[in-house]
Coordinates of N, CA and C in Angstrom, one line a residue:
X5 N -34.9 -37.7 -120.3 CA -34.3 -38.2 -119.1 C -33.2 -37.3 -118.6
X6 N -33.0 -37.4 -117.1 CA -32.1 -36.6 -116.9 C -31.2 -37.0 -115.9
X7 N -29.9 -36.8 -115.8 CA -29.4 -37.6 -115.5 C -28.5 -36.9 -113.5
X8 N -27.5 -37.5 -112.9 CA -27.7 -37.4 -112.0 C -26.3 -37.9 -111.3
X9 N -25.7 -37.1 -110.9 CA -24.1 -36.8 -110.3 C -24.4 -36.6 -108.9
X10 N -23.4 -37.6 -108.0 CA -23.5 -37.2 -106.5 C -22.4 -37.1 -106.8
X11 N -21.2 -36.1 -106.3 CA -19.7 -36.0 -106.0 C -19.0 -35.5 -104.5
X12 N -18.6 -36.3 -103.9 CA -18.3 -36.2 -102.4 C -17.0 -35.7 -102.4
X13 N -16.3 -35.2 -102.2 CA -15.2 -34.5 -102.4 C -14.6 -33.6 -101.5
X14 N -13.1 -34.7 -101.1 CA -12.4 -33.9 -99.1 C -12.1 -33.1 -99.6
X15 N -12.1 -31.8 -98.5 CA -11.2 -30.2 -98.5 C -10.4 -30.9 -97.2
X16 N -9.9 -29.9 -97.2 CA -8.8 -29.9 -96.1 C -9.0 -28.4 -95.2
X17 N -10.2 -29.3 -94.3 CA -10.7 -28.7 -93.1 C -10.9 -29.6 -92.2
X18 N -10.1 -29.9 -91.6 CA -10.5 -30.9 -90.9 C -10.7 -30.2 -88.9
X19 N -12.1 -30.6 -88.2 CA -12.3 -29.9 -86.7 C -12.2 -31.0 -85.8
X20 N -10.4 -30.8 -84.9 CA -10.3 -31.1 -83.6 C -10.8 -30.7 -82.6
X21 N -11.4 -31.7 -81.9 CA -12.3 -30.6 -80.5 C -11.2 -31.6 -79.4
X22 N -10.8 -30.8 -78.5 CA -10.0 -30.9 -77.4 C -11.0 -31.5 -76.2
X23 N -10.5 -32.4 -75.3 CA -10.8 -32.6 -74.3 C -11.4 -31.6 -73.1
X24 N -10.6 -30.5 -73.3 CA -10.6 -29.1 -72.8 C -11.4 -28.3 -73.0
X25 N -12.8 -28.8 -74.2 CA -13.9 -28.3 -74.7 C -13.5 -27.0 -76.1
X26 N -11.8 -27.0 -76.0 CA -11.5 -26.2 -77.1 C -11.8 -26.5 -78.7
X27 N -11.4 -26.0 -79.5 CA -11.6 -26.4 -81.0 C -11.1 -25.8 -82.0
X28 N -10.0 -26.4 -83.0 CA -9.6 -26.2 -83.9 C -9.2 -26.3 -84.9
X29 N -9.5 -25.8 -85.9 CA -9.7 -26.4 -87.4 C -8.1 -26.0 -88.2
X30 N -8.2 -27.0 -89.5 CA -6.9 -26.9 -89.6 C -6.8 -28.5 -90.7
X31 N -5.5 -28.7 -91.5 CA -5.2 -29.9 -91.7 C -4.7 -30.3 -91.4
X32 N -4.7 -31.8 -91.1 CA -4.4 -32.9 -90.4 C -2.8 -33.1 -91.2
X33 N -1.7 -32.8 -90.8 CA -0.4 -32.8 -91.6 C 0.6 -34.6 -91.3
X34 N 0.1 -34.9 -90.1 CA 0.3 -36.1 -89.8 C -0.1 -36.7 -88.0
X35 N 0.0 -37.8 -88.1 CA -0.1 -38.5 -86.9 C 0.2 -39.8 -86.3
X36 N 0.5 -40.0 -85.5 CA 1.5 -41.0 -84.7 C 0.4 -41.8 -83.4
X37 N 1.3 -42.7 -82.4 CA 0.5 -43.2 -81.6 C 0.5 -42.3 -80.5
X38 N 1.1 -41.1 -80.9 CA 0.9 -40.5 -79.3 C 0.9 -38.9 -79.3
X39 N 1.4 -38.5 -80.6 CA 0.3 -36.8 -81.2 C -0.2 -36.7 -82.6
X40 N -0.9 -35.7 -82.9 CA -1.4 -35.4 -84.2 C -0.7 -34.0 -84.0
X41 N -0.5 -33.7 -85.3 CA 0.1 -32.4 -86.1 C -0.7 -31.6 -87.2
X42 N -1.2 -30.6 -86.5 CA -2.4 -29.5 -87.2 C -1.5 -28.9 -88.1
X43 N -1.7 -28.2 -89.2 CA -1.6 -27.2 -89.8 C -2.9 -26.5 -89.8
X44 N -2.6 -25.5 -88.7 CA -3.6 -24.1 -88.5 C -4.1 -23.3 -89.5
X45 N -5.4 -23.4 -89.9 CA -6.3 -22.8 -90.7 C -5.9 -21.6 -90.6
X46 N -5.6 -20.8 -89.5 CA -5.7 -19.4 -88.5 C -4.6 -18.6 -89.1
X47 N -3.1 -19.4 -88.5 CA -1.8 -19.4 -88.5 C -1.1 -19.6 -89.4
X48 N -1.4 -20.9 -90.0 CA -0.6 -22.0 -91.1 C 0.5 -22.3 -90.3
X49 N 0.8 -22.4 -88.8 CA 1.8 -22.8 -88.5 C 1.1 -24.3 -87.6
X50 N 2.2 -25.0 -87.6 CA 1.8 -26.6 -87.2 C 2.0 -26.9 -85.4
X51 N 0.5 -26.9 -85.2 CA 0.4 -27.3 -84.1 C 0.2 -28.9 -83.4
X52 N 1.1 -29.0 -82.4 CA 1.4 -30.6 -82.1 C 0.5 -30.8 -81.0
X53 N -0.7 -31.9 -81.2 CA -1.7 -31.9 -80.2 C -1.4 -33.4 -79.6
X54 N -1.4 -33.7 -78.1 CA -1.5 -35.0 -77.3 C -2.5 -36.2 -77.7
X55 N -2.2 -37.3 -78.5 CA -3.8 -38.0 -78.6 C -4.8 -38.1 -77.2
X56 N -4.2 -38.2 -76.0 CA -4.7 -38.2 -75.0 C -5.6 -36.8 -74.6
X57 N -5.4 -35.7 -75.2 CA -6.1 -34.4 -75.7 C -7.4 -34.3 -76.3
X58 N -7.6 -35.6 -77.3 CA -8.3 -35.1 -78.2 C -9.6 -35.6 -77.9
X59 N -10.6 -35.2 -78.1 CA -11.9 -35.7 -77.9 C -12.5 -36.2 -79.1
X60 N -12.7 -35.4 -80.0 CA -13.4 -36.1 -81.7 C -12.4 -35.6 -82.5
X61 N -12.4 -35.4 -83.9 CA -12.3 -35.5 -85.0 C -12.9 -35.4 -85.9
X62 N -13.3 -34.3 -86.4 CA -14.4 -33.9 -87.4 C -13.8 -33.9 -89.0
X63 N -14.1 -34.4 -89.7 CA -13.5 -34.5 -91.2 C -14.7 -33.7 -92.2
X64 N -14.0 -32.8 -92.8 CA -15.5 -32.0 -93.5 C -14.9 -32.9 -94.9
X65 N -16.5 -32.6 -95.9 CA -16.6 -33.4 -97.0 C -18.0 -32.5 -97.7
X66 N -17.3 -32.2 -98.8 CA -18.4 -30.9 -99.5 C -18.9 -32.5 -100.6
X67 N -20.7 -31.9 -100.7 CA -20.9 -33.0 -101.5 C -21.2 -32.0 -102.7
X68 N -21.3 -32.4 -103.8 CA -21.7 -31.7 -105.1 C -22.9 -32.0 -105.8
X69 N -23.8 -31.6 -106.0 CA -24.5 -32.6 -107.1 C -25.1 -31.5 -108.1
X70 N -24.8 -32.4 -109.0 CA -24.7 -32.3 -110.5 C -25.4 -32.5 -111.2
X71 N -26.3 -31.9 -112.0 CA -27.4 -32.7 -112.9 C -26.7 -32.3 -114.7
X72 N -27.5 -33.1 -114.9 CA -27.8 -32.8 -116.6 C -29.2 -33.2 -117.6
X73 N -29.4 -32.3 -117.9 CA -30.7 -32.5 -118.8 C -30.6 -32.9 -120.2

């Protein structure tokens, strides 16, 4: 028999896409009712985005899988 590991596991990449059809990846350092605060993938410096700005929100999530025999 052999056995069988799914592991879903967040990085900290997370992809803003702007209203403005722009896009930026980065982590999400915090957020409020009226901006979110990037830390820039690019940069590492923290960019302050309008919620009124934002279009989606993309959250990446690496899955793993693991076996054993």
């Amino acid at each position: 028999l052999s056995g069988l590991l799914l592991l879903a596991v967040p990085v900290s990449a997370e992809t803003i896409y702007l209203s403005s059809g722009e896009s930026l990846k980065g982590k999400i350092q915090g957020m409020d009712e009226q901006r979110l605060i990037l830390e820039s993938n690019i940069t590492g410096s923290q960019i302050r985005i309008e919620r009124a700005d934002l279009r989606m929100v993309e959250f990446e999530v690496r899955v793993f899988l693991l076996t054993k025999n």
